[in-house]
Amino acid sequence: MTSTRIPLAAVIGHPIAHSKSPRLHGHWLRTYGIAGHYIPMDVASDDLEIVLRTLPKMGFVGCNITIPHKEKVLSLADQVTDRATLIGAANTLTFGAEGKIIADNTDGYGFMENLRRGAPNWEPKSTPAAVLGAGGAARAVICALLDAGVPEVLISNRTRTRADQLREDFGARLRVVDWVQAGNIIEEAGLVVNTTSLGMVGKPELRVPLDGIDKHTVVTDLVYNPLKTHLLEVAEQAGATTVDGLGMLIWQAVPGFERWFGQRPEVDEATRQAVLR
């Protein structure tokens, strides 16, 4: 680093105490012997702008943004990447010269890197993908799938209007199916992605017919608590290739860490264990 200041970074949300990002970045900082710090910051929506404008003056080089601020930061940033604009949310901010805020979204990158490593034989251009859910995570996943050349994305959400909005935003390669028919899109798809919170600890189970999953299907769940959700258990029993959600959390953090601390971190088993402990 050209600066003599110790680089600081943070994850900002409301609430934030549950975040695993400080464990992850702390592990990398220790691994590479970098004299930097990464901390959780609970910031209310009304205070977000003043906090973001103040951080660069305190030595912060960037931050991650999580719920509920991922959409709002787009209007506060000085520069927004095309990717973040298309997704409609940002999760990674970098502070440039004179405190300039540059907003990006690395969720789609994290999703694809996790998927490529967990299911190396998956061929995106060969079959449709089924996406369950229509929230912010779904937008990042859909953007990444379309970029990868998936011919059609079949989408189903408990509230159909949200799925219809995605179809309007992303175009003709999306097909919306009612939630009661979600089992049918699983049958059609070579890749099944759960982007909802269903199946997470403390949430209801994902109650969608899963008998369309077979040994040719790749199944991934963005939920990582528990690490093996009911969806992944059923898929495993059917002989499908399964990819848990922890890798997406880790891989989405790689570009930010590299930008802020000047070191591209390695994702290995020690990294996973540092987050899980």
XYZ file of N, CA and C in Angstrom:
831
model
N 0.838 -1.190 0.000
C 0.000 0.000 0.000
C 0.884 1.255 0.000
N 0.443 2.255 -0.763
C 1.206 3.492 -0.801
C 0.972 4.318 0.472
N -0.238 4.158 1.042
C -0.560 4.904 2.253
C 0.069 4.246 3.473
N 0.395 5.078 4.470
C 0.924 4.536 5.720
C -0.198 4.232 6.700
N -1.433 4.575 6.325
C -2.565 4.314 7.200
C -2.930 2.835 7.155
N -3.354 2.316 8.289
C -3.826 0.930 8.329
C -5.182 0.873 7.637
N -5.340 0.023 6.600
C -6.607 -0.035 5.871
C -7.714 -0.658 6.728
N -8.871 -0.032 6.700
C -10.027 -0.507 7.439
C -11.171 -0.799 6.474
N -11.944 -1.836 6.783
C -13.142 -2.155 6.011
C -14.217 -2.628 6.982
N -15.457 -2.738 6.493
C -16.565 -3.069 7.385
C -17.672 -3.765 6.617
N -18.596 -4.340 7.358
C -19.869 -4.776 6.789
C -20.952 -3.984 7.510
N -21.819 -3.353 6.721
C -22.850 -2.468 7.262
C -24.228 -3.051 6.986
N -25.004 -3.189 8.030
C -26.376 -3.671 7.923
C -27.152 -3.255 9.157
N -28.397 -3.713 9.255
C -29.229 -3.385 10.413
C -30.324 -4.444 10.542
N -30.140 -5.478 11.370
C -29.041 -5.723 12.311
C -27.812 -6.305 11.600
N -26.721 -6.534 12.350
C -25.497 -7.034 11.724
C -24.754 -8.060 12.577
N -25.148 -8.232 13.833
C -24.390 -9.097 14.746
C -24.262 -10.532 14.246
N -25.201 -10.967 13.399
C -25.200 -12.349 12.895
C -24.202 -12.565 11.755
N -23.666 -11.504 11.184
C -22.852 -11.616 9.962
C -21.592 -12.452 10.182
N -21.317 -13.292 9.195
C -20.095 -14.109 9.228
C -18.938 -13.425 8.478
N -19.206 -12.300 7.851
C -18.179 -11.621 7.066
C -16.952 -11.216 7.893
N -17.122 -10.719 9.142
C -15.918 -10.391 9.918
C -15.015 -11.604 10.165
N -15.606 -12.782 10.392
C -14.793 -14.006 10.546
C -14.009 -14.297 9.271
N -14.700 -14.159 8.147
C -14.094 -14.477 6.853
C -12.928 -13.528 6.538
N -13.184 -12.238 6.596
C -12.140 -11.268 6.270
C -11.027 -11.288 7.316
N -11.410 -11.516 8.586
C -10.398 -11.621 9.641
C -9.452 -12.778 9.402
N -10.003 -13.899 8.933
C -9.180 -15.072 8.598
C -8.176 -14.729 7.505
N -8.642 -14.059 6.457
C -7.741 -13.700 5.353
C -6.683 -12.683 5.790
N -7.088 -11.725 6.590
C -6.120 -10.724 7.077
C -5.005 -11.396 7.868
N -5.371 -12.348 8.725
C -4.361 -13.079 9.513
C -3.498 -13.961 8.614
N -4.152 -14.647 7.670
C -3.443 -15.581 6.779
C -2.346 -14.875 5.995
N -2.644 -13.673 5.524
C -1.678 -12.959 4.675
C -0.861 -11.930 5.448
N -1.040 -11.890 6.769
C -0.248 -10.974 7.588
C -0.462 -9.515 7.248
N -1.705 -9.176 6.892
C -2.017 -7.800 6.499
C -2.419 -6.993 7.733
N -1.809 -5.844 7.886
C -2.131 -4.962 9.016
C -3.384 -4.159 8.678
N -4.526 -4.826 8.746
C -5.800 -4.179 8.458
C -6.872 -4.724 9.383
N -8.048 -4.122 9.344
C -9.153 -4.568 10.200
C -10.464 -4.547 9.409
N -11.371 -5.453 9.785
C -12.689 -5.540 9.152
C -13.699 -5.723 10.279
N -14.655 -4.797 10.388
C -15.560 -4.815 11.539
C -17.036 -4.766 11.127
N -17.933 -5.274 11.979
C -19.368 -5.131 11.737
C -19.858 -3.774 12.231
N -20.755 -3.137 11.474
C -21.301 -1.834 11.865
C -22.812 -1.845 11.689
N -23.532 -1.699 12.792
C -24.995 -1.635 12.760
C -25.390 -0.179 12.525
N -25.937 0.077 11.340
C -26.260 1.456 10.947
C -27.719 1.518 10.496
N -28.484 2.411 11.111
C -29.883 2.603 10.714
C -29.939 3.319 9.368
N -31.032 3.125 8.663
C -31.178 3.670 7.314
C -31.001 5.189 7.271
N -31.545 5.884 8.248
C -31.456 7.349 8.262
C -30.022 7.854 8.422
N -29.161 7.018 8.982
C -27.771 7.423 9.226
C -26.799 6.949 8.144
N -27.318 6.189 7.176
C -26.431 5.518 6.228
C -25.559 6.492 5.436
N -26.160 7.538 4.917
C -25.392 8.452 4.056
C -24.265 9.137 4.826
N -24.577 9.667 5.996
C -23.537 10.377 6.760
C -22.419 9.429 7.183
N -22.764 8.176 7.486
C -21.748 7.188 7.853
C -20.838 6.905 6.652
N -21.442 6.670 5.487
C -20.644 6.350 4.295
C -19.739 7.509 3.892
N -20.202 8.733 4.074
C -19.384 9.899 3.714
C -18.258 10.121 4.717
N -18.462 9.631 5.950
C -17.457 9.831 6.997
C -16.370 8.756 6.972
N -16.717 7.535 6.600
C -15.783 6.408 6.685
C -14.443 6.648 5.988
N -14.418 7.170 4.745
C -13.110 7.376 4.100
C -12.185 8.302 4.893
N -12.772 9.271 5.596
C -11.964 10.201 6.399
C -11.341 9.507 7.609
N -11.894 8.332 7.964
C -11.407 7.589 9.127
C -10.423 6.482 8.748
N -10.102 6.402 7.450
C -9.156 5.385 7.008
C -9.790 4.153 6.404
N -11.121 4.172 6.194
C -11.786 3.028 5.570
C -11.569 3.057 4.061
N -11.252 1.879 3.514
C -10.997 1.755 2.079
C -12.217 1.205 1.339
N -13.176 0.659 2.093
C -14.383 0.133 1.483
C -15.236 -0.585 2.507
N -16.370 -1.106 2.052
C -17.231 -1.866 2.952
C -18.196 -2.745 2.169
N -18.672 -3.765 2.849
C -19.778 -4.563 2.331
C -21.080 -3.978 2.853
N -22.121 -4.126 2.061
C -23.447 -3.641 2.434
C -24.407 -4.823 2.409
N -25.182 -4.958 3.466
C -26.158 -6.039 3.501
C -27.527 -5.483 3.893
N -28.481 -6.376 4.114
C -29.866 -6.007 4.398
C -29.909 -5.043 5.583
N -30.682 -3.945 5.495
C -31.650 -3.592 4.438
C -31.156 -2.487 3.498
N -29.856 -2.319 3.340
C -29.316 -1.133 2.657
C -28.867 -1.363 1.210
N -28.994 -2.589 0.697
C -28.362 -2.916 -0.590
C -28.947 -2.137 -1.775
N -30.223 -1.775 -1.669
C -30.837 -0.985 -2.746
C -30.561 0.508 -2.540
N -30.686 0.944 -1.310
C -30.546 2.384 -1.017
C -29.164 2.930 -1.395
N -28.111 2.109 -1.228
C -26.760 2.635 -1.489
C -26.553 3.036 -2.947
N -27.374 2.502 -3.851
C -27.223 2.883 -5.262
C -27.450 4.386 -5.436
N -28.402 4.929 -4.694
C -28.699 6.368 -4.821
C -27.681 7.235 -4.087
N -26.886 6.635 -3.210
C -25.890 7.389 -2.450
C -24.505 7.343 -3.092
N -24.285 6.368 -3.972
C -22.960 6.184 -4.576
C -22.677 7.235 -5.637
N -21.401 7.532 -5.813
C -20.977 8.472 -6.864
C -20.845 7.765 -8.210
N -20.574 6.466 -8.140
C -20.412 5.676 -9.366
C -20.979 4.287 -9.101
N -21.768 3.776 -10.038
C -22.397 2.456 -9.893
C -22.049 1.611 -11.110
N -21.575 0.403 -10.901
C -21.229 -0.462 -12.039
C -22.498 -0.883 -12.782
N -22.325 -1.258 -14.043
C -23.463 -1.733 -14.842
C -24.125 -2.937 -14.181
N -23.310 -3.792 -13.600
C -23.802 -5.015 -12.965
C -24.720 -4.686 -11.779
N -24.280 -3.745 -10.951
C -25.091 -3.352 -9.794
C -26.375 -2.659 -10.242
N -26.285 -1.879 -11.311
C -27.472 -1.195 -11.846
C -28.498 -2.206 -12.319
N -28.043 -3.229 -13.061
C -28.941 -4.245 -13.592
C -29.583 -5.062 -12.473
N -28.802 -5.404 -11.456
C -29.324 -6.184 -10.339
C -30.219 -5.318 -9.448
N -29.926 -4.019 -9.414
C -30.734 -3.115 -8.601
C -30.311 -3.072 -7.151
N -29.082 -3.499 -6.888
C -28.566 -3.533 -5.518
C -27.047 -3.592 -5.558
N -26.417 -3.139 -4.471
C -24.959 -3.216 -4.347
C -24.613 -3.887 -3.022
N -23.554 -4.669 -3.034
C -23.095 -5.311 -1.792
C -21.643 -4.973 -1.469
N -20.958 -4.302 -2.396
C -19.535 -4.014 -2.214
C -19.249 -2.568 -2.612
N -18.781 -1.773 -1.654
C -18.419 -0.383 -1.925
C -16.915 -0.215 -1.782
N -16.334 0.548 -2.696
C -14.920 0.903 -2.604
C -14.834 2.419 -2.538
N -14.010 2.917 -1.645
C -13.852 4.364 -1.506
C -12.645 4.822 -2.317
N -12.902 5.673 -3.307
C -11.838 6.167 -4.168
C -11.276 7.488 -3.665
N -10.629 8.202 -4.569
C -10.010 9.488 -4.223
C -11.060 10.457 -3.708
N -10.694 11.196 -2.686
C -11.558 12.208 -2.069
C -12.894 11.624 -1.590
N -12.861 10.361 -1.184
C -14.051 9.738 -0.602
C -15.121 9.323 -1.593
N -14.773 9.284 -2.873
C -15.741 8.881 -3.895
C -16.225 7.451 -3.636
N -17.544 7.238 -3.657
C -18.129 5.922 -3.368
C -18.431 5.195 -4.671
N -17.787 4.042 -4.862
C -18.003 3.218 -6.062
C -18.747 1.961 -5.631
N -19.939 1.759 -6.196
C -20.815 0.642 -5.787
C -20.795 -0.471 -6.831
N -20.666 -1.692 -6.335
C -20.647 -2.869 -7.215
C -21.479 -3.971 -6.569
N -21.793 -4.983 -7.352
C -22.483 -6.156 -6.815
C -21.704 -7.405 -7.215
N -21.199 -8.127 -6.219
C -20.385 -9.325 -6.483
C -21.137 -10.614 -6.149
N -22.442 -10.508 -5.856
C -23.217 -11.703 -5.497
C -23.285 -12.709 -6.657
N -23.496 -12.192 -7.865
C -23.568 -13.084 -9.030
C -22.231 -13.767 -9.287
N -21.157 -13.020 -9.127
C -19.810 -13.597 -9.262
C -19.621 -14.709 -8.226
N -19.998 -14.426 -6.980
C -19.860 -15.434 -5.919
C -20.670 -16.674 -6.202
N -21.883 -16.471 -6.716
C -22.754 -17.601 -7.059
C -22.114 -18.480 -8.127
N -21.621 -17.850 -9.196
C -21.071 -18.625 -10.320
C -19.769 -19.325 -9.942
N -18.897 -18.658 -9.198
C -17.638 -19.296 -8.800
C -17.908 -20.514 -7.919
N -18.843 -20.385 -7.005
C -19.216 -21.503 -6.137
C -19.777 -22.657 -6.957
N -20.627 -22.321 -7.911
C -21.267 -23.342 -8.747
C -20.249 -24.048 -9.647
N -19.353 -23.281 -10.238
C -18.350 -23.872 -11.140
C -17.431 -24.840 -10.407
N -17.109 -24.513 -9.176
C -16.227 -25.395 -8.409
C -16.962 -26.591 -7.820
N -18.207 -26.368 -7.421
C -18.974 -27.460 -6.828
C -19.584 -28.397 -7.854
N -19.806 -27.894 -9.059
C -20.410 -28.705 -10.130
C -19.663 -28.441 -11.437
N -18.393 -28.893 -11.509
C -17.560 -28.566 -12.677
C -18.086 -29.110 -14.007
N -18.951 -30.129 -13.958
C -19.481 -30.714 -15.194
C -20.767 -30.036 -15.677
N -21.275 -29.084 -14.914
C -22.492 -28.380 -15.325
C -22.208 -27.543 -16.567
N -23.078 -27.685 -17.563
C -22.923 -26.940 -18.821
C -24.074 -25.941 -18.933
N -23.811 -24.674 -18.696
C -24.888 -23.689 -18.633
C -25.745 -23.598 -19.885
N -25.135 -23.820 -21.056
C -25.882 -23.611 -22.301
C -26.751 -24.804 -22.697
N -26.685 -25.883 -21.909
C -27.343 -27.120 -22.340
C -28.806 -27.255 -21.908
N -29.169 -26.717 -20.759
C -30.536 -26.901 -20.236
C -31.026 -25.641 -19.534
N -32.349 -25.522 -19.363
C -32.878 -24.390 -18.583
C -32.459 -24.484 -17.117
N -32.553 -23.357 -16.425
C -32.309 -23.317 -14.980
C -33.601 -22.898 -14.293
N -33.893 -23.531 -13.157
C -35.063 -23.174 -12.362
C -34.612 -22.361 -11.154
N -35.210 -21.202 -10.961
C -34.879 -20.338 -9.830
C -36.121 -20.164 -8.967
N -35.994 -20.532 -7.710
C -37.083 -20.358 -6.754
C -36.831 -19.091 -5.961
N -37.783 -18.164 -6.008
C -37.628 -16.887 -5.322
C -37.462 -15.749 -6.309
N -37.760 -14.525 -5.856
C -37.689 -13.367 -6.751
C -37.180 -12.120 -6.029
N -36.395 -12.321 -4.965
C -35.840 -11.195 -4.213
C -34.525 -10.724 -4.796
N -33.759 -9.999 -3.982
C -32.491 -9.438 -4.436
C -31.483 -10.498 -4.838
N -31.432 -11.599 -4.072
C -30.498 -12.680 -4.413
C -30.857 -13.300 -5.749
N -32.155 -13.455 -5.998
C -32.606 -14.020 -7.275
C -32.169 -13.146 -8.443
N -32.238 -11.828 -8.263
C -31.822 -10.912 -9.340
C -30.347 -11.119 -9.689
N -29.506 -11.256 -8.665
C -28.073 -11.465 -8.904
C -27.829 -12.803 -9.595
N -28.548 -13.839 -9.154
C -28.405 -15.179 -9.736
C -28.854 -15.188 -11.192
N -29.997 -14.576 -11.471
C -30.524 -14.542 -12.840
C -29.567 -13.805 -13.769
N -29.061 -12.686 -13.307
C -28.096 -11.908 -14.097
C -26.880 -12.769 -14.456
N -26.369 -13.504 -13.477
C -25.193 -14.358 -13.696
C -25.517 -15.514 -14.642
N -26.688 -16.111 -14.493
C -27.073 -17.238 -15.352
C -27.238 -16.805 -16.800
N -27.869 -15.668 -17.013
C -28.039 -15.164 -18.379
C -26.682 -14.844 -19.005
N -25.780 -14.243 -18.224
C -24.429 -13.953 -18.705
C -23.683 -15.230 -19.088
N -23.946 -16.319 -18.347
C -23.261 -17.594 -18.593
C -23.825 -18.329 -19.804
N -24.945 -17.835 -20.338
C -25.504 -18.435 -21.549
C -26.612 -19.444 -21.326
N -27.189 -19.469 -20.115
C -28.324 -20.371 -19.873
C -29.455 -19.989 -20.831
N -30.005 -20.970 -21.595
C -30.976 -20.632 -22.639
C -32.290 -20.077 -22.104
N -32.713 -20.557 -20.925
C -33.979 -20.104 -20.363
C -33.921 -20.229 -18.846
N -34.444 -19.215 -18.153
C -34.543 -19.263 -16.699
C -36.012 -19.355 -16.332
N -36.361 -20.449 -15.673
C -37.733 -20.686 -15.231
C -37.830 -20.197 -13.793
N -38.731 -19.281 -13.538
C -38.758 -18.656 -12.213
C -40.123 -18.798 -11.562
N -40.099 -19.113 -10.272
C -41.340 -19.248 -9.515
C -41.159 -18.610 -8.145
N -42.170 -17.862 -7.723
C -42.105 -17.167 -6.434
C -43.482 -17.223 -5.781
N -43.489 -17.212 -4.444
C -44.769 -17.287 -3.740
C -45.680 -16.129 -4.128
N -45.108 -14.940 -4.349
C -45.890 -13.797 -4.838
C -45.554 -13.616 -6.316
N -46.496 -13.961 -7.175
C -46.219 -13.993 -8.616
C -45.814 -12.620 -9.174
N -46.373 -11.555 -8.634
C -46.085 -10.226 -9.206
C -44.593 -9.899 -9.171
N -43.895 -10.366 -8.138
C -42.448 -10.103 -8.052
C -41.696 -10.850 -9.152
N -42.145 -12.066 -9.443
C -41.531 -12.835 -10.522
C -41.828 -12.186 -11.877
N -43.050 -11.693 -12.041
C -43.413 -11.004 -13.289
C -42.544 -9.761 -13.504
N -42.205 -9.082 -12.415
C -41.342 -7.906 -12.512
C -39.950 -8.293 -13.019
N -39.452 -9.447 -12.567
C -38.149 -9.927 -13.051
C -38.211 -10.210 -14.547
N -39.293 -10.798 -14.992
C -39.486 -11.085 -16.425
C -39.445 -9.781 -17.222
N -40.085 -8.759 -16.675
C -40.104 -7.453 -17.334
C -38.702 -6.841 -17.374
N -37.957 -7.006 -16.285
C -36.626 -6.399 -16.186
C -35.569 -7.133 -17.010
N -35.642 -8.469 -17.038
C -34.573 -9.259 -17.657
C -34.919 -9.819 -19.039
N -36.204 -9.810 -19.412
C -36.543 -10.143 -20.786
C -37.027 -11.550 -21.065
N -37.032 -11.865 -22.364
C -37.734 -13.029 -22.887
C -37.143 -14.373 -22.483
N -35.904 -14.405 -22.012
C -35.314 -15.690 -21.605
C -35.800 -16.132 -20.219
N -36.651 -15.316 -19.599
C -37.276 -15.714 -18.332
C -38.703 -16.184 -18.584
N -39.081 -17.266 -17.923
C -40.469 -17.744 -17.978
C -40.981 -17.886 -16.552
N -42.092 -17.242 -16.266
C -42.657 -17.256 -14.916
C -43.693 -18.365 -14.796
N -43.603 -19.104 -13.702
C -44.544 -20.195 -13.425
C -45.111 -19.983 -12.024
N -46.401 -20.207 -11.852
C -47.033 -20.059 -10.539
C -46.377 -20.974 -9.510
N -46.365 -20.530 -8.252
C -45.719 -21.277 -7.171
C -46.282 -22.692 -7.032
N -47.585 -22.841 -7.268
C -48.196 -24.186 -7.142
C -47.680 -25.142 -8.222
N -47.077 -24.583 -9.273
C -46.515 -25.404 -10.352
C -44.984 -25.482 -10.285
N -44.401 -25.051 -9.163
C -42.931 -24.984 -9.071
C -42.274 -26.348 -9.279
N -42.962 -27.414 -8.886
C -42.421 -28.757 -9.101
C -42.181 -29.053 -10.571
N -42.999 -28.477 -11.441
C -42.869 -28.717 -12.878
C -41.586 -28.111 -13.444
N -41.196 -26.922 -12.965
C -39.978 -26.304 -13.513
C -38.736 -27.044 -13.038
N -38.834 -27.644 -11.849
C -37.710 -28.451 -11.363
C -37.487 -29.642 -12.288
N -38.592 -30.212 -12.764
C -38.525 -31.363 -13.681
C -37.862 -30.980 -15.008
N -38.100 -29.772 -15.458
C -37.572 -29.306 -16.750
C -36.102 -28.895 -16.689
N -35.621 -28.572 -15.497
C -34.346 -27.863 -15.373
C -33.148 -28.780 -15.180
N -32.014 -28.334 -15.704
C -30.752 -29.018 -15.435
C -30.078 -28.470 -14.203
N -30.480 -27.247 -13.814
C -29.960 -26.592 -12.606
C -31.145 -26.071 -11.810
N -31.147 -26.346 -10.507
C -32.192 -25.843 -9.610
C -31.526 -24.989 -8.543
N -32.024 -23.753 -8.370
C -31.437 -22.816 -7.400
C -32.526 -22.323 -6.450
N -32.316 -22.526 -5.151
C -33.218 -21.931 -4.165
C -32.607 -20.625 -3.678
N -33.272 -19.507 -3.997
C -32.796 -18.204 -3.525
C -33.678 -17.671 -2.393
N -34.689 -18.453 -1.993
C -35.555 -18.017 -0.891
C -34.885 -18.340 0.445
N -35.499 -17.872 1.534
C -35.001 -18.207 2.876
C -35.657 -19.477 3.410
N -36.537 -20.083 2.617
C -37.210 -21.312 3.047
C -36.186 -22.427 3.245
N -36.282 -23.094 4.377
C -35.310 -24.140 4.702
C -34.223 -23.668 5.638
N -34.140 -22.349 5.849
C -33.158 -21.795 6.773
C -33.596 -22.076 8.208
N -32.634 -22.156 9.114
C -32.949 -22.328 10.533
C -33.916 -21.220 10.966
N -35.030 -21.617 11.587
C -36.019 -20.647 12.055
C -37.055 -20.251 11.027
N -36.926 -20.771 9.797
C -37.884 -20.460 8.729
C -38.645 -21.734 8.344
N -39.805 -21.601 7.681
C -40.525 -22.794 7.220
C -39.699 -23.571 6.191
N -40.013 -24.854 6.035
C -39.335 -25.667 5.022
C -39.779 -25.252 3.615
N -38.955 -25.584 2.643
C -39.293 -25.376 1.235
C -40.255 -26.499 0.830
N -41.529 -26.181 0.734
C -42.529 -27.215 0.442
C -42.900 -27.167 -1.041
N -42.002 -27.651 -1.848
C -42.187 -27.730 -3.297
C -41.909 -29.172 -3.695
N -42.715 -29.781 -4.588
C -42.439 -31.153 -5.019
C -41.045 -31.262 -5.645
N -40.244 -32.184 -5.130
C -38.852 -32.307 -5.561
C -38.586 -33.610 -6.318
N -39.648 -34.324 -6.669
C -39.442 -35.627 -7.317
C -38.942 -35.502 -8.752
N -38.893 -34.272 -9.279
C -38.335 -34.075 -10.624
C -36.819 -34.049 -10.639
N -36.200 -34.026 -9.461
C -34.733 -34.026 -9.380
C -34.207 -35.436 -9.632
N -33.200 -35.555 -10.493
C -32.582 -36.869 -10.722
C -31.066 -36.711 -10.780
N -30.394 -37.777 -11.170
C -28.921 -37.777 -11.138
C -28.298 -36.804 -12.130
N -29.098 -36.318 -13.085
C -28.563 -35.370 -14.075
C -28.719 -33.920 -13.630
N -29.399 -33.700 -12.514
C -29.689 -32.339 -12.043
C -28.559 -31.818 -11.158
N -28.285 -30.542 -11.277
C -27.406 -29.849 -10.328
C -28.306 -28.997 -9.435
N -28.140 -29.126 -8.130
C -29.009 -28.417 -7.178
C -28.154 -27.596 -6.222
N -28.466 -26.318 -6.107
C -27.747 -25.466 -5.158
C -28.732 -24.637 -4.346
N -28.397 -24.428 -3.091
C -29.252 -23.690 -2.167
C -28.438 -22.537 -1.601
N -28.961 -21.304 -1.697
C -28.228 -20.160 -1.160
C -28.240 -20.138 0.363
N -29.169 -20.875 0.962
C -29.195 -21.015 2.424
C -27.962 -21.821 2.851
N -27.254 -21.356 3.885
C -26.103 -22.123 4.386
C -26.199 -22.416 5.883
N -27.350 -22.124 6.473
C -27.604 -22.495 7.866
C -29.003 -23.093 7.955
N -29.131 -24.438 7.864
C -28.067 -25.434 7.934
C -27.286 -25.551 6.612
N -26.108 -26.134 6.713
C -25.269 -26.304 5.533
C -25.910 -27.270 4.533
N -26.540 -28.315 5.061
C -27.252 -29.255 4.194
C -28.748 -29.110 4.463
N -29.419 -28.367 3.604
C -30.856 -28.134 3.744
C -31.637 -29.373 3.312
N -32.927 -29.361 3.568
C -33.794 -30.462 3.131
C -33.710 -30.626 1.605
N -33.684 -29.502 0.883
C -33.559 -29.551 -0.583
C -32.307 -30.307 -0.990
N -31.177 -29.993 -0.375
C -29.919 -30.655 -0.730
C -29.910 -32.116 -0.313
N -30.545 -32.431 0.809
C -30.645 -33.829 1.254
C -31.420 -34.667 0.247
N -32.572 -34.153 -0.184
C -33.397 -34.864 -1.167
C -32.629 -35.029 -2.478
N -31.958 -33.963 -2.909
C -31.196 -34.006 -4.157
C -30.066 -35.030 -4.080
N -29.401 -35.072 -2.944
C -28.311 -36.029 -2.732
C -28.829 -37.464 -2.831
N -29.979 -37.711 -2.214
C -30.583 -39.045 -2.252
C -30.978 -39.453 -3.670
N -31.297 -38.457 -4.501
C -31.676 -38.736 -5.897
C -30.461 -38.904 -6.797
N -29.260 -38.731 -6.226
C -28.037 -38.884 -7.014
C -27.611 -37.620 -7.732
N -28.263 -36.491 -7.419
C -27.933 -35.222 -8.068
C -26.615 -34.656 -7.529
N -26.014 -33.745 -8.292
C -24.855 -32.995 -7.821
C -25.367 -31.842 -6.965
N -24.863 -31.717 -5.737
C -25.346 -30.657 -4.848
C -24.215 -29.691 -4.496
N -24.597 -28.422 -4.350
C -23.638 -27.363 -4.004
C -24.257 -26.537 -2.881
N -23.590 -26.506 -1.719
C -24.161 -25.747 -0.600
C -23.927 -24.248 -0.775
N -24.595 -23.455 0.076
C -24.587 -22.007 -0.096
C -23.416 -21.279 0.528
N -22.601 -21.983 1.312
C -21.507 -21.301 2.010
C -20.483 -20.726 1.037
N -20.233 -21.460 -0.039
C -19.239 -21.016 -1.021
C -19.594 -19.691 -1.666
N -20.885 -19.446 -1.885
C -21.290 -18.160 -2.470
C -20.947 -17.022 -1.527
N -21.224 -17.212 -0.231
C -20.883 -16.194 0.765
C -19.383 -15.881 0.722
N -18.575 -16.930 0.595
C -17.124 -16.746 0.597
C -16.644 -16.092 -0.702
N -17.097 -16.640 -1.836
C -16.598 -16.140 -3.122
C -17.031 -14.706 -3.423
N -18.234 -14.300 -2.952
C -18.645 -12.917 -3.219
C -17.741 -11.923 -2.495
N -17.028 -12.416 -1.460
C -16.150 -11.537 -0.673
C -14.770 -11.359 -1.304
N -14.414 -12.231 -2.231
C -13.059 -12.215 -2.805
C -12.733 -10.899 -3.521
N -13.593 -10.404 -4.442
C -13.228 -9.170 -5.152
C -13.051 -7.970 -4.218
N -13.923 -7.859 -3.212
C -13.819 -6.743 -2.281
C -12.519 -6.780 -1.500
N -12.192 -7.952 -0.961
C -10.954 -8.079 -0.186
C -9.749 -7.693 -1.044
N -9.734 -8.152 -2.278
C -8.609 -7.841 -3.171
C -8.505 -6.336 -3.439
N -9.659 -5.693 -3.662
C -9.649 -4.247 -3.931
C -9.185 -3.460 -2.709
N -9.642 -3.857 -1.550
C -9.379 -3.069 -0.336
C -7.980 -3.301 0.232
N -7.543 -4.563 0.202
C -6.311 -4.908 0.909
C -5.152 -5.293 -0.015
N -5.403 -5.304 -1.343
C -4.321 -5.520 -2.296
C -3.810 -6.945 -2.404
N -4.612 -7.901 -1.959
C -4.213 -9.316 -1.998
C -5.423 -10.137 -2.413
N -5.266 -10.937 -3.467
C -6.379 -11.820 -3.843
C -6.356 -13.038 -2.911
N -7.414 -13.228 -2.120
C -7.392 -14.315 -1.146
C -7.732 -15.670 -1.775
N -7.181 -16.705 -1.208
C -7.458 -18.060 -1.671
C -8.651 -18.620 -0.903
N -9.500 -19.329 -1.623
C -10.643 -19.996 -0.993
C -10.301 -21.476 -0.858
N -10.170 -21.928 0.378
C -9.814 -23.331 0.622
C -10.611 -23.846 1.818
N -10.313 -25.057 2.233
C -11.058 -25.660 3.342
C -10.851 -24.874 4.636
N -9.654 -24.335 4.833
C -9.397 -23.528 6.034
C -10.302 -22.294 6.055
N -10.563 -21.736 4.876
C -11.461 -20.581 4.778
C -12.879 -20.971 5.210
N -13.337 -22.093 4.681
C -14.680 -22.580 5.049
C -14.774 -22.813 6.559
N -13.785 -23.453 7.121
C -13.819 -23.760 8.547
C -13.773 -22.486 9.394
N -13.059 -21.472 8.931
C -12.983 -20.206 9.666
C -14.364 -19.548 9.748
N -15.142 -19.687 8.681
C -16.493 -19.103 8.653
C -17.455 -19.933 9.501
N -17.276 -21.247 9.492
C -18.201 -22.147 10.190
C -17.992 -22.204 11.701
N -16.809 -21.881 12.158
C -16.491 -22.119 13.579
C -17.359 -21.323 14.553
